[in-house]
């Protein structure tokens, strides 16, 4: 039988999906599983946008332009203006989710063996996309004790080599929920200009900022027009993860030309989903205001419960709908699998994402996990009940285990 490729055999596993088979078995056994492992909100997709898809009178669902429908890109220009971002429709390529935008950006800007600097923990799929593009991730480690704030700019400069082509951040951050300020971005911008680097910023969660913090887009950085590439998506803003509509946004004409070539190879982004995405931009602000406030309440529920659990270390995230947690366990991966295989509390258990998969540095995140607070407050409370009881029960389980190196 022909062998699969080295690339295929070594593609990194998704930390938020790798335990799905255990969750499926838990459900088959009659357990209720509270999913805090993946950013799939339980908030309803806007009814108005869904109606525009249902009521559309299309007779032929044809290819759209490779870069996306012009009408949608024009409305995106108006949307970005709300954040003081000045663009033209030609600065935007509509993609099949934010994931494709990341791939287009990496393939357009990196050659084989090039390096990208990424603060860790980071969105785990960056590892996979980097592997597809045969580039190397250079991690800069952030720490839970200060809420995963960006390290000093000197830490970034220390890992710049002649192979470095860019810095990649997510703001607000997935998986940590850390919010990066305008000052943070301006420091990174100065470094990128000094070494002629790209600054990639995933801004998918820009609407979800808390405690009065004002979001500042990298697209507003002065003198960085040719350096900045922004990744966007409707998945989280409008609870439309299955629509698979994202965008690559940049003023760099060379990057746009290269990314458009990739866009033409895959022909077009999803047609019906563009109708939905365009409809979301015809709505007022009520939906987004309510959703942001809902996530703010959920954030407080999780934070308040975590800080009351003995041995648990966490923090109050400033954006998005994630936080990391340091658990009083030797192996979070073993603990998370045990939660699904061997534990229940009142017929339920909780699913988390083990933290190690969000790091590039081997061994880091071993006792950490990501929590996505995407369930309603009642279910979040029940999930936190499960976690609190599980940690107490697991003490006895862990005492009987072999040393951590064998886990």
GROMACS .gro file of C-alpha atoms in nm:
model
  407
    1UNK     CA    1   0.000   0.000   0.000
    2UNK     CA    2   0.142   0.345  -0.087
    3UNK     CA    3   0.263   0.544   0.212
    4UNK     CA    4   0.116   0.878   0.312
    5UNK     CA    5   0.340   1.182   0.315
    6UNK     CA    6   0.570   1.285   0.598
    7UNK     CA    7   0.374   1.611   0.604
    8UNK     CA    8   0.045   1.426   0.644
    9UNK     CA    9   0.174   1.199   0.918
   10UNK     CA   10   0.310   1.489   1.121
   11UNK     CA   11   0.036   1.751   1.092
   12UNK     CA   12  -0.028   1.880   1.447
   13UNK     CA   13  -0.340   1.756   1.625
   14UNK     CA   14  -0.605   2.010   1.721
   15UNK     CA   15  -0.610   2.043   2.102
   16UNK     CA   16  -0.976   2.142   2.096
   17UNK     CA   17  -1.082   1.845   1.883
   18UNK     CA   18  -0.841   1.566   1.979
   19UNK     CA   19  -1.059   1.449   2.270
   20UNK     CA   20  -1.383   1.446   2.068
   21UNK     CA   21  -1.393   1.062   2.045
   22UNK     CA   22  -1.391   1.043   2.426
   23UNK     CA   23  -1.668   1.303   2.445
   24UNK     CA   24  -1.874   1.103   2.195
   25UNK     CA   25  -1.835   0.788   2.405
   26UNK     CA   26  -1.932   0.979   2.718
   27UNK     CA   27  -2.254   1.093   2.550
   28UNK     CA   28  -2.325   0.739   2.429
   29UNK     CA   29  -2.292   0.630   2.791
   30UNK     CA   30  -2.563   0.880   2.886
   31UNK     CA   31  -2.350   1.160   3.027
   32UNK     CA   32  -2.421   1.524   2.951
   33UNK     CA   33  -2.103   1.693   2.830
   34UNK     CA   34  -2.058   2.066   2.886
   35UNK     CA   35  -1.843   2.174   2.591
   36UNK     CA   36  -1.595   2.442   2.695
   37UNK     CA   37  -1.331   2.306   2.459
   38UNK     CA   38  -1.410   2.494   2.139
   39UNK     CA   39  -1.525   2.843   2.041
   40UNK     CA   40  -1.870   2.738   1.922
   41UNK     CA   41  -2.110   2.980   2.091
   42UNK     CA   42  -2.463   2.879   2.194
   43UNK     CA   43  -2.585   3.228   2.100
   44UNK     CA   44  -2.828   3.229   1.809
   45UNK     CA   45  -2.714   3.347   1.467
   46UNK     CA   46  -2.903   3.669   1.379
   47UNK     CA   47  -3.249   3.572   1.254
   48UNK     CA   48  -3.251   3.859   1.005
   49UNK     CA   49  -2.938   3.729   0.834
   50UNK     CA   50  -3.073   3.373   0.819
   51UNK     CA   51  -3.397   3.501   0.668
   52UNK     CA   52  -3.211   3.675   0.386
   53UNK     CA   53  -3.065   3.337   0.288
   54UNK     CA   54  -3.399   3.156   0.318
   55UNK     CA   55  -3.589   3.417   0.119
   56UNK     CA   56  -3.332   3.468  -0.155
   57UNK     CA   57  -3.472   3.411  -0.505
   58UNK     CA   58  -3.154   3.284  -0.668
   59UNK     CA   59  -3.216   3.048  -0.959
   60UNK     CA   60  -2.850   2.954  -1.002
   61UNK     CA   61  -2.601   2.949  -0.717
   62UNK     CA   62  -2.306   3.054  -0.929
   63UNK     CA   63  -1.942   3.116  -0.850
   64UNK     CA   64  -1.879   3.454  -0.696
   65UNK     CA   65  -1.569   3.653  -0.789
   66UNK     CA   66  -1.260   3.487  -0.645
   67UNK     CA   67  -1.209   3.776  -0.404
   68UNK     CA   68  -1.575   3.781  -0.297
   69UNK     CA   69  -1.887   3.972  -0.393
   70UNK     CA   70  -1.822   4.343  -0.449
   71UNK     CA   71  -2.142   4.437  -0.267
   72UNK     CA   72  -2.021   4.258   0.047
   73UNK     CA   73  -1.672   4.407   0.028
   74UNK     CA   74  -1.824   4.756  -0.003
   75UNK     CA   75  -2.028   4.698   0.312
   76UNK     CA   76  -1.719   4.571   0.491
   77UNK     CA   77  -1.551   4.902   0.410
   78UNK     CA   78  -1.836   5.078   0.594
   79UNK     CA   79  -1.810   4.832   0.884
   80UNK     CA   80  -1.438   4.896   0.928
   81UNK     CA   81  -1.498   5.271   0.927
   82UNK     CA   82  -1.673   5.226   1.264
   83UNK     CA   83  -1.327   5.144   1.399
   84UNK     CA   84  -1.163   5.440   1.218
   85UNK     CA   85  -1.015   5.208   0.956
   86UNK     CA   86  -1.006   5.359   0.606
   87UNK     CA   87  -1.008   5.100   0.327
   88UNK     CA   88  -1.130   5.037  -0.025
   89UNK     CA   89  -1.308   4.719  -0.143
   90UNK     CA   90  -0.990   4.627  -0.329
   91UNK     CA   91  -0.806   4.596   0.005
   92UNK     CA   92  -1.029   4.303   0.103
   93UNK     CA   93  -1.029   3.940  -0.012
   94UNK     CA   94  -1.324   3.735   0.109
   95UNK     CA   95  -1.208   3.392   0.223
   96UNK     CA   96  -1.350   3.058   0.328
   97UNK     CA   97  -1.332   3.138   0.697
   98UNK     CA   98  -1.051   3.307   0.883
   99UNK     CA   99  -0.853   2.984   0.844
  100UNK     CA  100  -0.818   3.032   0.470
  101UNK     CA  101  -0.718   3.394   0.525
  102UNK     CA  102  -0.435   3.276   0.751
  103UNK     CA  103  -0.322   3.024   0.492
  104UNK     CA  104  -0.336   3.278   0.209
  105UNK     CA  105  -0.135   3.523   0.419
  106UNK     CA  106   0.132   3.271   0.510
  107UNK     CA  107   0.165   3.129   0.160
  108UNK     CA  108   0.181   3.480   0.012
  109UNK     CA  109   0.445   3.614   0.250
  110UNK     CA  110   0.672   3.322   0.343
  111UNK     CA  111   0.906   3.094   0.156
  112UNK     CA  112   1.005   2.745   0.272
  113UNK     CA  113   1.220   2.771   0.584
  114UNK     CA  114   1.119   3.127   0.674
  115UNK     CA  115   1.032   3.210   1.036
  116UNK     CA  116   0.738   3.380   1.205
  117UNK     CA  117   0.744   3.507   1.565
  118UNK     CA  118   0.429   3.424   1.764
  119UNK     CA  119   0.355   3.490   2.133
  120UNK     CA  120   0.258   3.162   2.301
  121UNK     CA  121   0.017   3.021   2.394
  122UNK     CA  122  -0.139   3.089   2.054
  123UNK     CA  123  -0.429   2.969   1.841
  124UNK     CA  124  -0.322   2.610   1.791
  125UNK     CA  125  -0.398   2.592   1.420
  126UNK     CA  126  -0.115   2.838   1.351
  127UNK     CA  127   0.113   2.539   1.405
  128UNK     CA  128  -0.071   2.343   1.140
  129UNK     CA  129  -0.081   2.627   0.890
  130UNK     CA  130   0.289   2.690   0.944
  131UNK     CA  131   0.358   2.323   0.875
  132UNK     CA  132   0.156   2.342   0.551
  133UNK     CA  133   0.371   2.636   0.443
  134UNK     CA  134   0.696   2.472   0.562
  135UNK     CA  135   0.784   2.766   0.785
  136UNK     CA  136   0.909   2.774   1.141
  137UNK     CA  137   0.725   2.923   1.439
  138UNK     CA  138   0.952   3.111   1.679
  139UNK     CA  139   0.758   3.135   2.007
  140UNK     CA  140   0.777   3.416   2.262
  141UNK     CA  141   0.646   3.277   2.590
  142UNK     CA  142   0.380   3.469   2.783
  143UNK     CA  143   0.281   3.382   3.140
  144UNK     CA  144  -0.045   3.320   3.321
  145UNK     CA  145   0.069   3.514   3.627
  146UNK     CA  146   0.032   3.845   3.440
  147UNK     CA  147  -0.266   3.740   3.228
  148UNK     CA  148  -0.042   3.649   2.932
  149UNK     CA  149   0.051   4.011   2.862
  150UNK     CA  150   0.299   4.066   2.580
  151UNK     CA  151   0.660   4.033   2.696
  152UNK     CA  152   0.899   4.328   2.651
  153UNK     CA  153   0.976   4.411   2.290
  154UNK     CA  154   1.336   4.309   2.356
  155UNK     CA  155   1.218   3.948   2.382
  156UNK     CA  156   1.084   3.969   2.027
  157UNK     CA  157   1.397   4.134   1.895
  158UNK     CA  158   1.616   3.867   2.056
  159UNK     CA  159   1.472   3.594   1.829
  160UNK     CA  160   1.482   3.788   1.501
  161UNK     CA  161   1.710   3.617   1.250
  162UNK     CA  162   1.783   3.661   0.880
  163UNK     CA  163   1.499   3.411   0.821
  164UNK     CA  164   1.239   3.609   1.016
  165UNK     CA  165   0.963   3.747   0.791
  166UNK     CA  166   0.691   3.847   1.034
  167UNK     CA  167   0.519   3.861   1.372
  168UNK     CA  168   0.175   3.705   1.420
  169UNK     CA  169  -0.062   3.798   1.703
  170UNK     CA  170  -0.433   3.761   1.780
  171UNK     CA  171  -0.605   4.063   1.933
  172UNK     CA  172  -0.806   4.012   2.148
  173UNK     CA  173  -0.629   3.684   2.199
  174UNK     CA  174  -0.738   3.330   2.140
  175UNK     CA  175  -0.665   3.125   2.353
  176UNK     CA  176  -0.588   3.359   2.646
  177UNK     CA  177  -0.841   3.642   2.614
  178UNK     CA  178  -0.558   3.893   2.659
  179UNK     CA  179  -0.629   4.238   2.516
  180UNK     CA  180  -0.340   4.421   2.350
  181UNK     CA  181  -0.339   4.799   2.371
  182UNK     CA  182  -0.251   5.058   2.110
  183UNK     CA  183   0.085   5.099   2.283
  184UNK     CA  184   0.153   4.726   2.249
  185UNK     CA  185   0.082   4.743   1.876
  186UNK     CA  186   0.293   5.052   1.825
  187UNK     CA  187   0.593   4.882   1.987
  188UNK     CA  188   0.552   4.584   1.755
  189UNK     CA  189   0.514   4.820   1.460
  190UNK     CA  190   0.844   4.992   1.534
  191UNK     CA  191   1.019   4.655   1.548
  192UNK     CA  192   0.859   4.544   1.220
  193UNK     CA  193   0.969   4.862   1.046
  194UNK     CA  194   1.322   4.832   1.184
  195UNK     CA  195   1.363   4.478   1.049
  196UNK     CA  196   1.127   4.508   0.749
  197UNK     CA  197   0.882   4.247   0.880
  198UNK     CA  198   0.515   4.179   0.821
  199UNK     CA  199   0.277   4.227   1.114
  200UNK     CA  200  -0.006   3.975   1.095
  201UNK     CA  201  -0.297   4.041   1.330
  202UNK     CA  202  -0.597   3.814   1.369
  203UNK     CA  203  -0.874   4.056   1.470
  204UNK     CA  204  -1.165   3.814   1.468
  205UNK     CA  205  -1.263   3.908   1.826
  206UNK     CA  206  -1.242   4.288   1.790
  207UNK     CA  207  -1.603   4.336   1.904
  208UNK     CA  208  -1.546   4.156   2.233
  209UNK     CA  209  -1.349   4.396   2.453
  210UNK     CA  210  -1.438   4.453   2.819
  211UNK     CA  211  -1.391   4.694   3.107
  212UNK     CA  212  -1.414   5.000   2.884
  213UNK     CA  213  -1.111   4.909   2.673
  214UNK     CA  214  -1.110   5.059   2.324
  215UNK     CA  215  -1.005   4.831   2.043
  216UNK     CA  216  -0.727   4.966   1.819
  217UNK     CA  217  -0.679   4.795   1.485
  218UNK     CA  218  -0.334   4.730   1.343
  219UNK     CA  219  -0.469   4.877   1.019
  220UNK     CA  220  -0.456   5.218   1.190
  221UNK     CA  221  -0.082   5.205   1.257
  222UNK     CA  222   0.083   5.496   1.079
  223UNK     CA  223   0.349   5.413   0.824
  224UNK     CA  224   0.264   5.041   0.837
  225UNK     CA  225   0.046   5.024   0.527
  226UNK     CA  226   0.274   4.774   0.352
  227UNK     CA  227   0.350   4.574   0.666
  228UNK     CA  228   0.008   4.500   0.819
  229UNK     CA  229  -0.210   4.205   0.719
  230UNK     CA  230  -0.532   4.151   0.912
  231UNK     CA  231  -0.733   3.829   0.936
  232UNK     CA  232  -1.107   3.858   0.998
  233UNK     CA  233  -1.415   3.634   1.018
  234UNK     CA  234  -1.787   3.650   1.090
  235UNK     CA  235  -1.778   3.318   1.277
  236UNK     CA  236  -1.761   3.454   1.631
  237UNK     CA  237  -1.912   3.800   1.583
  238UNK     CA  238  -2.240   3.665   1.456
  239UNK     CA  239  -2.224   3.309   1.593
  240UNK     CA  240  -2.197   3.183   1.236
  241UNK     CA  241  -1.903   2.942   1.258
  242UNK     CA  242  -2.051   2.714   0.992
  243UNK     CA  243  -2.086   2.989   0.734
  244UNK     CA  244  -1.710   2.986   0.671
  245UNK     CA  245  -1.677   3.350   0.570
  246UNK     CA  246  -1.360   3.536   0.657
  247UNK     CA  247  -1.144   3.805   0.505
  248UNK     CA  248  -0.782   3.892   0.441
  249UNK     CA  249  -0.734   4.267   0.468
  250UNK     CA  250  -0.422   4.459   0.367
  251UNK     CA  251  -0.307   4.761   0.170
  252UNK     CA  252   0.003   4.579   0.046
  253UNK     CA  253  -0.054   4.541  -0.329
  254UNK     CA  254   0.199   4.261  -0.366
  255UNK     CA  255   0.034   4.053  -0.095
  256UNK     CA  256  -0.310   4.119  -0.244
  257UNK     CA  257  -0.191   4.008  -0.586
  258UNK     CA  258  -0.035   3.688  -0.451
  259UNK     CA  259  -0.334   3.604  -0.229
  260UNK     CA  260  -0.571   3.664  -0.520
  261UNK     CA  261  -0.386   3.398  -0.717
  262UNK     CA  262  -0.455   3.148  -0.439
  263UNK     CA  263  -0.815   3.269  -0.424
  264UNK     CA  264  -0.856   3.201  -0.796
  265UNK     CA  265  -0.722   2.848  -0.752
  266UNK     CA  266  -1.004   2.765  -0.511
  267UNK     CA  267  -1.248   2.954  -0.743
  268UNK     CA  268  -1.472   3.136  -0.492
  269UNK     CA  269  -1.576   3.166  -0.128
  270UNK     CA  270  -1.918   3.020  -0.027
  271UNK     CA  271  -2.205   3.191  -0.210
  272UNK     CA  272  -2.500   3.150   0.026
  273UNK     CA  273  -2.279   3.235   0.321
  274UNK     CA  274  -2.182   3.565   0.159
  275UNK     CA  275  -2.551   3.653   0.144
  276UNK     CA  276  -2.574   3.585   0.517
  277UNK     CA  277  -2.254   3.778   0.590
  278UNK     CA  278  -2.369   4.078   0.389
  279UNK     CA  279  -2.703   4.076   0.572
  280UNK     CA  280  -2.530   4.099   0.910
  281UNK     CA  281  -2.391   4.434   0.801
  282UNK     CA  282  -2.740   4.566   0.732
  283UNK     CA  283  -2.838   4.522   1.098
  284UNK     CA  284  -2.813   4.781   1.370
  285UNK     CA  285  -2.587   4.759   1.674
  286UNK     CA  286  -2.839   4.600   1.913
  287UNK     CA  287  -2.739   4.241   1.836
  288UNK     CA  288  -2.368   4.297   1.890
  289UNK     CA  289  -2.419   4.511   2.199
  290UNK     CA  290  -2.630   4.239   2.360
  291UNK     CA  291  -2.388   3.962   2.265
  292UNK     CA  292  -2.087   4.149   2.404
  293UNK     CA  293  -2.265   4.212   2.732
  294UNK     CA  294  -2.367   3.845   2.748
  295UNK     CA  295  -2.004   3.736   2.711
  296UNK     CA  296  -1.901   3.987   2.975
  297UNK     CA  297  -2.140   3.824   3.223
  298UNK     CA  298  -2.016   3.477   3.132
  299UNK     CA  299  -1.659   3.595   3.179
  300UNK     CA  300  -1.738   3.704   3.532
  301UNK     CA  301  -1.908   3.372   3.613
  302UNK     CA  302  -1.604   3.170   3.507
  303UNK     CA  303  -1.350   3.400   3.671
  304UNK     CA  304  -1.534   3.412   4.003
  305UNK     CA  305  -1.574   3.036   4.013
  306UNK     CA  306  -1.213   2.962   3.916
  307UNK     CA  307  -1.065   3.191   4.179
  308UNK     CA  308  -1.260   2.999   4.444
  309UNK     CA  309  -1.113   2.661   4.348
  310UNK     CA  310  -0.815   2.550   4.562
  311UNK     CA  311  -0.488   2.533   4.371
  312UNK     CA  312  -0.629   2.685   4.051
  313UNK     CA  313  -0.456   2.986   3.894
  314UNK     CA  314  -0.639   3.207   3.644
  315UNK     CA  315  -0.707   3.574   3.567
  316UNK     CA  316  -0.981   3.802   3.432
  317UNK     CA  317  -0.948   3.807   3.051
  318UNK     CA  318  -0.981   4.143   2.878
  319UNK     CA  319  -1.135   4.026   2.551
  320UNK     CA  320  -1.265   3.745   2.329
  321UNK     CA  321  -1.439   3.460   2.516
  322UNK     CA  322  -1.152   3.244   2.639
  323UNK     CA  323  -0.928   3.212   2.939
  324UNK     CA  324  -0.645   2.983   3.034
  325UNK     CA  325  -0.628   2.810   3.368
  326UNK     CA  326  -0.341   2.646   3.556
  327UNK     CA  327  -0.473   2.334   3.725
  328UNK     CA  328  -0.336   2.151   4.031
  329UNK     CA  329  -0.261   1.843   3.820
  330UNK     CA  330   0.054   1.694   3.668
  331UNK     CA  331  -0.095   1.642   3.323
  332UNK     CA  332  -0.392   1.847   3.204
  333UNK     CA  333  -0.426   1.619   2.901
  334UNK     CA  334  -0.467   1.313   3.122
  335UNK     CA  335  -0.708   1.505   3.345
  336UNK     CA  336  -0.918   1.623   3.050
  337UNK     CA  337  -0.938   1.271   2.909
  338UNK     CA  338  -1.026   1.133   3.254
  339UNK     CA  339  -1.308   1.388   3.283
  340UNK     CA  340  -1.470   1.231   2.976
  341UNK     CA  341  -1.384   0.867   3.035
  342UNK     CA  342  -1.421   0.817   3.408
  343UNK     CA  343  -1.594   1.110   3.579
  344UNK     CA  344  -1.940   1.251   3.612
  345UNK     CA  345  -2.116   1.477   3.858
  346UNK     CA  346  -2.494   1.446   3.867
  347UNK     CA  347  -2.479   1.274   3.528
  348UNK     CA  348  -2.262   1.538   3.361
  349UNK     CA  349  -1.900   1.620   3.292
  350UNK     CA  350  -1.703   1.901   3.129
  351UNK     CA  351  -1.478   1.909   2.823
  352UNK     CA  352  -1.174   2.139   2.819
  353UNK     CA  353  -0.885   2.185   2.577
  354UNK     CA  354  -0.547   2.071   2.716
  355UNK     CA  355  -0.305   2.364   2.723
  356UNK     CA  356   0.006   2.198   2.584
  357UNK     CA  357  -0.124   2.206   2.226
  358UNK     CA  358  -0.135   2.587   2.231
  359UNK     CA  359   0.242   2.613   2.282
  360UNK     CA  360   0.532   2.561   2.043
  361UNK     CA  361   0.789   2.521   2.321
  362UNK     CA  362   0.795   2.154   2.430
  363UNK     CA  363   0.673   2.090   2.784
  364UNK     CA  364   0.494   2.421   2.838
  365UNK     CA  365   0.125   2.424   2.923
  366UNK     CA  366   0.136   2.074   3.064
  367UNK     CA  367  -0.074   2.169   3.367
  368UNK     CA  368  -0.289   2.425   3.183
  369UNK     CA  369  -0.616   2.417   2.988
  370UNK     CA  370  -0.821   2.657   2.779
  371UNK     CA  371  -1.179   2.735   2.875
  372UNK     CA  372  -1.417   2.878   2.615
  373UNK     CA  373  -1.702   3.047   2.803
  374UNK     CA  374  -1.949   3.000   2.519
  375UNK     CA  375  -2.237   2.851   2.720
  376UNK     CA  376  -2.517   3.037   2.897
  377UNK     CA  377  -2.463   3.137   3.258
  378UNK     CA  378  -2.667   2.847   3.400
  379UNK     CA  379  -2.474   2.586   3.203
  380UNK     CA  380  -2.144   2.757   3.281
  381UNK     CA  381  -2.226   2.733   3.650
  382UNK     CA  382  -2.302   2.362   3.613
  383UNK     CA  383  -1.979   2.311   3.417
  384UNK     CA  384  -1.782   2.486   3.691
  385UNK     CA  385  -1.953   2.260   3.948
  386UNK     CA  386  -1.826   1.960   3.752
  387UNK     CA  387  -1.475   2.101   3.732
  388UNK     CA  388  -1.457   2.184   4.103
  389UNK     CA  389  -1.577   1.839   4.211
  390UNK     CA  390  -1.355   1.668   3.952
  391UNK     CA  391  -1.040   1.837   4.077
  392UNK     CA  392  -1.107   1.711   4.428
  393UNK     CA  393  -1.179   1.355   4.311
  394UNK     CA  394  -0.878   1.355   4.077
  395UNK     CA  395  -0.639   1.402   4.368
  396UNK     CA  396  -0.696   1.040   4.462
  397UNK     CA  397  -0.674   0.923   4.102
  398UNK     CA  398  -0.348   1.106   4.038
  399UNK     CA  399  -0.191   0.969   4.354
  400UNK     CA  400  -0.214   0.622   4.203
  401UNK     CA  401  -0.067   0.719   3.866
  402UNK     CA  402   0.288   0.669   3.745
  403UNK     CA  403   0.521   0.973   3.738
  404UNK     CA  404   0.423   1.249   3.498
  405UNK     CA  405   0.682   1.146   3.237
  406UNK     CA  406   0.483   0.827   3.183
  407UNK     CA  407   0.144   1.001   3.145
   0.00000   0.00000   0.00000
